[in-house]
Coordinates of C-alpha atoms in Angstrom, one line a residue:
M217 CA 21.8 2.6 -3.3
C218 CA 19.9 4.7 -0.9
D219 CA 21.5 7.8 0.3
Q220 CA 19.3 8.0 3.5
T221 CA 20.4 7.8 7.1
F222 CA 18.8 4.8 8.9
V223 CA 19.4 2.6 11.9
A224 CA 19.5 -1.1 12.9
A225 CA 20.4 -2.6 16.2
T226 CA 23.3 -5.0 17.3
F227 CA 25.6 -5.6 20.3
G228 CA 29.4 -4.9 20.5
P229 CA 32.1 -2.3 21.1
C230 CA 31.1 1.3 20.3
D231 CA 33.3 2.9 17.6
S232 CA 33.5 6.1 19.6
C233 CA 33.8 5.2 23.3
A234 CA 34.9 1.3 22.8
N235 CA 32.4 0.4 25.6
P236 CA 30.6 -3.0 24.8
S237 CA 26.9 -2.1 24.7
P238 CA 23.7 -2.3 22.3
L239 CA 24.7 -0.4 19.2
M240 CA 23.0 1.6 16.6
N241 CA 24.3 0.8 13.1
I242 CA 23.9 4.3 11.7
Y243 CA 24.4 4.2 7.8
I244 CA 25.2 7.8 6.6
K245 CA 25.5 8.0 2.8
N246 CA 26.0 4.1 3.0
E247 CA 29.0 4.5 5.5
P248 CA 28.5 2.3 8.6
I249 CA 29.1 3.9 12.1
N250 CA 28.5 1.7 15.1
Y251 CA 27.5 3.8 18.1
C252 CA 26.0 3.4 21.4
S253 CA 23.0 5.3 22.3
F254 CA 25.0 7.9 24.5
C255 CA 27.5 8.6 21.6
V256 CA 24.7 9.0 19.3
E257 CA 23.0 11.6 21.6
M258 CA 26.5 13.4 21.9
M259 CA 26.9 13.4 18.2
A260 CA 23.5 15.0 17.7
C261 CA 24.0 17.6 20.4
R262 CA 27.4 18.7 18.7
E263 CA 25.4 19.8 15.8
L264 CA 23.2 22.1 17.9
Q265 CA 23.6 25.7 18.0
R266 CA 24.4 27.6 21.2
G267 CA 21.2 27.7 23.5
E268 CA 19.5 24.9 21.4
T269 CA 18.4 21.6 23.0
L270 CA 16.5 18.7 21.4
A271 CA 13.4 19.8 23.4
S272 CA 13.6 23.3 21.9
L273 CA 14.0 21.9 18.4
K274 CA 10.9 19.6 18.9
R275 CA 8.7 22.5 20.1
E276 CA 9.9 24.5 17.0
S277 CA 9.0 21.7 14.8
D278 CA 5.6 21.3 16.4
T279 CA 4.9 25.0 16.0
L280 CA 5.9 24.9 12.4
K281 CA 3.6 21.8 11.9
K282 CA 0.8 23.9 13.5
K283 CA 1.4 26.8 11.1
L284 CA 1.3 24.5 8.2
E285 CA -2.1 23.1 9.3
E286 CA -3.5 26.6 9.7
E287 CA -2.2 27.4 6.2
R288 CA -4.0 24.3 4.8
G289 CA -7.1 25.2 6.7
K290 CA -7.3 28.6 5.0
L291 CA -7.4 26.8 1.7
N292 CA -10.0 24.5 2.8
D293 CA -13.0 26.8 1.6
V294 CA -15.2 24.3 0.0
E295 CA -16.0 20.5 0.1
L296 CA -16.0 18.0 -2.8
H297 CA -19.7 17.3 -2.6
Q298 CA -20.5 21.0 -2.5
V299 CA -18.7 21.5 -5.8
A300 CA -20.5 18.5 -7.3
E301 CA -24.1 19.7 -6.3
K302 CA -24.9 20.4 -10.0
V303 CA -23.5 16.7 -11.1
D304 CA -26.2 14.3 -12.0
T305 CA -26.8 11.6 -9.4
L306 CA -25.9 8.2 -10.4
G307 CA -28.7 5.8 -11.0
A308 CA -29.2 2.3 -9.3
L309 CA -26.1 0.1 -9.5
S310 CA -26.7 -3.6 -9.8
L311 CA -23.6 -5.8 -9.6
K312 CA -24.1 -9.5 -9.1
T313 CA -21.7 -12.4 -8.4
K314 CA -20.8 -14.0 -11.7
R315 CA -18.0 -16.2 -10.7
V316 CA -16.8 -17.9 -7.4
L317 CA -13.1 -19.2 -7.6
K318 CA -12.6 -21.9 -5.0
G319 CA -9.1 -23.6 -4.4
H320 CA -7.4 -22.0 -1.5
G321 CA -7.5 -23.9 1.8
N322 CA -7.5 -20.8 4.0
K323 CA -7.8 -17.2 3.9
V324 CA -7.2 -15.4 0.6
L325 CA -5.0 -12.3 1.5
C326 CA -4.3 -10.7 -1.8
M327 CA -5.1 -10.7 -5.6
D328 CA -4.2 -8.9 -8.8
W329 CA -5.5 -8.8 -12.2
C330 CA -3.2 -9.3 -15.3
K331 CA -3.3 -6.6 -17.9
D332 CA -4.9 -9.1 -20.5
K333 CA -8.0 -8.6 -18.3
R334 CA -8.6 -12.5 -18.2
R335 CA -6.1 -13.8 -15.7
L336 CA -5.6 -13.1 -12.1
V337 CA -3.4 -14.3 -9.3
S338 CA -4.3 -14.8 -5.6
S339 CA -2.3 -15.5 -2.5
S340 CA -3.5 -17.1 0.7
Q341 CA -2.6 -18.0 4.3
D342 CA -2.3 -21.7 3.0
G343 CA 1.1 -20.9 1.5
K344 CA 0.0 -20.9 -2.0
V345 CA -0.1 -18.6 -5.0
I346 CA -2.7 -19.7 -7.6
L347 CA -3.0 -18.2 -11.2
W348 CA -6.6 -18.3 -12.4
D349 CA -8.5 -18.1 -15.7
A350 CA -11.2 -15.8 -14.7
F351 CA -13.3 -16.7 -17.6
T352 CA -13.2 -20.7 -17.2
L353 CA -12.5 -20.7 -13.5
N354 CA -9.5 -23.0 -14.4
K355 CA -6.5 -22.9 -12.2
E356 CA -3.5 -22.4 -14.7
H357 CA -0.8 -22.9 -12.0
A358 CA -0.7 -23.4 -8.2
V359 CA 2.7 -22.6 -6.5
S360 CA 3.5 -23.7 -2.9
L361 CA 5.7 -21.5 -1.0
P362 CA 7.9 -22.3 1.9
C363 CA 6.0 -19.9 4.4
T364 CA 2.3 -19.5 5.1
W365 CA 0.7 -16.0 5.0
V366 CA 1.5 -15.1 1.6
L367 CA 0.4 -11.3 2.2
A368 CA 1.1 -9.8 -1.2
C369 CA 1.1 -10.7 -4.9
A370 CA 1.3 -8.8 -8.1
Y371 CA 1.3 -9.4 -11.9
A372 CA 4.0 -8.2 -14.0
P373 CA 2.9 -5.6 -16.7
S374 CA 4.0 -8.1 -19.4
G375 CA 2.0 -10.9 -17.9
C376 CA 4.9 -13.2 -18.0
A377 CA 5.8 -13.2 -14.2
V378 CA 4.1 -12.8 -10.8
A379 CA 5.6 -11.3 -7.6
C380 CA 4.7 -12.5 -4.1
G381 CA 5.9 -11.9 -0.4
G382 CA 4.8 -12.5 3.1
L383 CA 5.9 -13.6 6.6
D384 CA 9.4 -14.8 5.3
N385 CA 10.4 -11.2 4.8
K386 CA 11.1 -11.8 1.1
C387 CA 9.6 -10.7 -2.1
C388 CA 10.1 -13.5 -4.8
V389 CA 9.4 -13.1 -8.7
I390 CA 8.1 -16.4 -10.4
P391 CA 8.5 -16.5 -14.2
L392 CA 5.5 -18.0 -15.7
S393 CA 5.2 -20.8 -18.3
L394 CA 2.6 -22.0 -20.9
D395 CA 3.6 -25.5 -19.5
K396 CA 0.9 -26.1 -16.8
N397 CA 2.9 -29.1 -15.6
E398 CA 6.1 -27.3 -15.0
N399 CA 7.3 -26.8 -11.4
L400 CA 7.4 -22.9 -11.1
A401 CA 8.4 -23.1 -7.5
A402 CA 11.7 -24.2 -8.6
K403 CA 12.2 -21.1 -11.0
K404 CA 11.2 -18.5 -8.2
K405 CA 13.8 -15.9 -7.6
S406 CA 14.1 -13.8 -4.3
V407 CA 14.6 -10.2 -5.5
A408 CA 13.9 -8.2 -2.1
M409 CA 14.8 -8.8 1.5
H410 CA 13.2 -6.8 4.6
T411 CA 13.8 -7.2 8.2
N412 CA 10.1 -7.9 8.6
Y413 CA 7.1 -9.2 6.7
V414 CA 6.4 -8.1 3.3
S415 CA 2.9 -6.4 3.2
G416 CA 2.7 -5.2 -0.3
C417 CA 4.5 -5.4 -3.8
S418 CA 3.9 -3.5 -7.2
F419 CA 5.9 -3.6 -10.4
V420 CA 7.1 -0.2 -11.6
N421 CA 5.7 0.0 -15.3
T422 CA 8.2 -2.7 -16.4
D423 CA 9.1 -6.1 -15.2
M424 CA 12.5 -4.9 -14.2
Q425 CA 11.9 -3.0 -11.1
I426 CA 9.6 -3.7 -8.0
L427 CA 8.4 -1.8 -5.1
T428 CA 7.8 -3.4 -1.7
S429 CA 6.4 -2.3 1.5
S430 CA 7.1 -4.0 4.9
G431 CA 6.2 -4.4 8.5
D432 CA 9.9 -2.9 9.1
G433 CA 8.3 0.5 8.5
T434 CA 10.0 0.9 5.1
C435 CA 9.4 0.8 1.5
A436 CA 12.0 -0.1 -1.2
L437 CA 12.6 -0.3 -4.8
W438 CA 14.6 -3.1 -6.1
D439 CA 16.1 -4.3 -9.4
V440 CA 14.5 -7.5 -10.4
E441 CA 17.4 -8.8 -12.3
S442 CA 20.2 -8.4 -9.9
G443 CA 18.0 -8.1 -6.6
Q444 CA 20.0 -4.9 -5.8
L445 CA 18.2 -2.3 -3.6
L446 CA 17.9 0.8 -5.8
Q447 CA 16.2 3.1 -3.2
S448 CA 14.8 2.8 0.2
F449 CA 12.0 5.0 1.7
H450 CA 12.1 6.0 5.4
G451 CA 9.4 8.0 7.1
H452 CA 6.8 5.7 8.6
T453 CA 7.0 5.0 12.3
A454 CA 5.3 1.7 12.2
D455 CA 4.4 -1.1 9.9
V456 CA 3.8 0.0 6.2
L457 CA 0.5 -1.9 5.1
S458 CA -0.1 -1.0 1.6
L459 CA 1.5 0.9 -1.5
D460 CA 0.4 2.0 -4.9
F461 CA 2.4 3.5 -7.9
I462 CA 0.9 6.4 -9.8
P463 CA -1.1 5.2 -12.9
S464 CA 1.2 6.9 -15.4
E465 CA 4.0 5.5 -17.5
T466 CA 6.2 8.6 -16.8
G467 CA 5.3 9.0 -13.1
N468 CA 7.8 8.7 -10.4
I469 CA 5.8 9.1 -7.4
F470 CA 3.9 6.4 -5.2
I471 CA 1.8 6.3 -2.0
S472 CA 2.0 4.3 1.0
G473 CA -0.2 3.7 4.2
G474 CA 0.5 2.2 7.6
C475 CA -0.2 1.6 11.3
D476 CA 1.2 5.1 12.0
K477 CA -2.3 6.3 10.7
K478 CA -0.4 8.1 7.9
A479 CA -0.6 8.2 4.1
N480 CA 2.7 9.4 2.6
V481 CA 3.5 10.4 -0.9
W482 CA 7.1 9.7 -2.0
D483 CA 9.4 10.8 -4.8
M484 CA 11.1 7.6 -6.2
R485 CA 13.9 9.3 -7.7
S486 CA 15.1 11.1 -4.5
G487 CA 13.7 8.9 -1.8
Q488 CA 12.0 11.8 -0.1
N489 CA 8.6 11.9 1.6
I490 CA 7.1 14.8 -0.4
Q491 CA 3.6 14.9 1.2
S492 CA 1.9 13.4 4.2
F493 CA -1.7 13.1 5.4
E494 CA -2.4 12.1 9.0
N495 CA -6.5 12.3 8.9
H496 CA -7.3 8.8 10.1
V497 CA -7.5 7.8 13.7
S498 CA -6.5 4.1 13.0
D499 CA -4.3 2.0 10.9
V500 CA -4.4 3.0 7.1
N501 CA -5.0 -0.5 5.5
C502 CA -4.9 0.4 1.9
V503 CA -4.2 3.3 -0.5
K504 CA -5.1 3.6 -4.0
F505 CA -4.6 6.2 -6.6
H506 CA -7.5 7.9 -8.5
P507 CA -7.2 7.1 -12.3
S508 CA -6.2 10.7 -12.9
G509 CA -3.2 10.5 -10.9
D510 CA -4.0 13.7 -9.1
A511 CA -5.7 12.3 -6.1
F512 CA -6.0 9.0 -4.0
A513 CA -8.0 7.2 -1.5
S514 CA -7.3 5.5 1.8
A515 CA -9.1 2.9 3.8
S516 CA -8.7 2.5 7.5
D517 CA -9.7 0.6 10.6
D518 CA -11.5 3.6 11.7
A519 CA -14.3 2.5 9.5
T520 CA -13.8 5.4 7.1
C521 CA -12.4 6.1 3.6
R522 CA -10.9 9.4 2.8
F523 CA -10.1 11.1 -0.4
Y524 CA -7.1 13.4 -1.0
D525 CA -6.2 15.9 -3.6
L526 CA -2.5 16.1 -4.2
R527 CA -2.6 19.5 -5.9
A528 CA -4.6 21.1 -3.1
D529 CA -2.5 19.1 -0.5
R530 CA -5.8 18.2 1.5
E531 CA -8.4 15.8 2.2
V532 CA -11.3 16.8 0.1
A533 CA -13.9 14.0 1.0
V534 CA -14.7 11.3 3.7
Y535 CA -16.9 8.3 2.9
Q536 CA -18.6 7.0 6.1
K537 CA -21.9 6.2 7.6
D538 CA -23.1 5.7 11.2
S539 CA -24.0 2.1 10.4
I540 CA -20.7 1.1 9.4
I541 CA -18.7 0.3 12.4
F542 CA -16.1 -2.3 11.0
G543 CA -12.9 -1.3 9.5
A544 CA -12.3 -0.8 5.9
S545 CA -9.6 -3.1 4.6
S546 CA -9.3 -2.4 0.7
L547 CA -10.6 -0.1 -1.9
D548 CA -10.2 0.4 -5.6
F549 CA -11.8 3.0 -8.2
S550 CA -13.8 2.3 -11.2
L551 CA -12.1 3.0 -14.7
S552 CA -13.7 6.5 -14.9
G553 CA -13.0 7.4 -11.1
R554 CA -16.5 8.0 -10.2
L555 CA -17.1 5.1 -8.2
L556 CA -15.1 3.8 -5.3
F557 CA -15.3 0.2 -4.2
T558 CA -14.4 -0.6 -0.6
G559 CA -14.1 -4.0 1.2
Y560 CA -15.1 -4.0 5.0
N561 CA -14.5 -6.5 7.8
D562 CA -18.3 -6.9 8.1
Y563 CA -18.1 -9.2 4.9
T564 CA -19.6 -6.5 2.5
I565 CA -18.4 -4.4 -0.3
N566 CA -19.7 -0.8 -0.3
V567 CA -19.8 1.3 -3.4
W568 CA -19.4 5.1 -3.1
D569 CA -20.2 7.9 -5.5
V570 CA -17.0 9.7 -5.3
L571 CA -18.2 13.1 -6.2
K572 CA -21.3 13.2 -4.1
G573 CA -19.9 11.2 -1.1
S574 CA -22.9 8.9 -0.8
R575 CA -23.2 5.1 -0.9
V576 CA -25.0 3.9 -4.0
S577 CA -24.7 0.0 -3.4
V578 CA -23.7 -2.7 -1.1
L579 CA -22.6 -6.0 -2.3
F580 CA -23.3 -9.2 -0.1
G581 CA -21.8 -12.8 -0.7
H582 CA -18.7 -13.4 1.2
E583 CA -18.8 -15.2 4.5
N584 CA -15.8 -13.5 6.2
R585 CA -14.0 -10.2 6.0
I586 CA -12.9 -8.8 2.6
S587 CA -9.1 -8.6 2.2
R588 CA -9.0 -7.2 -1.3
V589 CA -10.9 -5.5 -4.0
R590 CA -9.7 -4.9 -7.5
V591 CA -11.3 -3.6 -10.7
S592 CA -10.2 -5.3 -13.8
P593 CA -8.1 -3.4 -16.3
D594 CA -10.9 -2.8 -18.8
G595 CA -13.4 -1.8 -15.9
T596 CA -16.0 -4.3 -16.8
A597 CA -15.7 -6.4 -13.6
L598 CA -14.7 -6.4 -9.9
C599 CA -12.8 -9.2 -8.2
S600 CA -12.9 -9.4 -4.4
A601 CA -10.8 -11.8 -2.2
S602 CA -11.9 -12.8 1.2
W603 CA -11.1 -14.7 4.4
D604 CA -13.7 -17.2 3.4
S605 CA -11.1 -18.7 1.2
T606 CA -12.9 -17.7 -2.0
L607 CA -12.6 -14.9 -4.7
R608 CA -15.6 -13.5 -6.4
I609 CA -15.9 -11.7 -9.6
W610 CA -18.8 -9.3 -9.9
A611 CA -20.3 -7.5 -13.0

């Protein structure tokens, strides 16, 4: 279980002063303490040294943060596009719609590829999760869930299960079957429970552990078999909208982005926030690791995408144009990492040259905002999900 300190709110007698009032259920190393706000403040002040106040500590924190930004600035000696000046410019990129998947009755909110490069799963506001054969366009399974707005879905690495979650605050795992007539909804198992909607989910290299992000401002690691919370991650101050696990079989870090305009990097073993980037000026809708695992990109409602180098601990590129005024909702890298595919709320998909920072193509076809873009595991196709109730496969 998590060894973090976190707070939930209830009403009752305070464990310290015994007065009935709204309580903060403070968990310190899994030990619950129910204190009113006054006693919580008194407890915090007891730890202050002589002459210190909460205001003085905040000023000190702001000063240290400013010094850190100054040190980062000293290292910011060259931009990525300057380093890549001698790299050959990409030729014209021609991608066309090869398949249109129709079957959802409302906005498609998420999709994910299976590692077999052929099947994919999608979730929708119609409350359904559909498993598709991308070659034949056949629906292999359609699972109706008790809640609408199924915001997240993910294929297990083995391809034998899918996970999904949404406004019911749960993340469920559904074992798959070769029998297309089997009722998969009866086999679904709830493995995660948040106190607000589930915005994202991702299996961690095996079918046995799953990461979730939530509107309650946290991310969490769960054991699929027992449903036990293995670790929780507290650091965002608003809804967490997206997460991504490092593309490495031995890696132990993941990234998250949220409504607090931050993109955070987490150590799964300790639960600690080891790096944080606050360069956007609006919600961070999506984060995605570069195939190398040494960098990642973020998409935001501020109509920009940003590229960060984890080793340099800084932003190294921004992908934007004056003509793009709508928010970026989702992104993904090509298999080589040279191209960045970004879906926007103006119904288009923009393709960026990661090194040069220039836009190399724009894909048109959807009739509403793009909710998800994902490159196939073999890198030969791109799938996009949209609020127009369809998915498109581009190649």
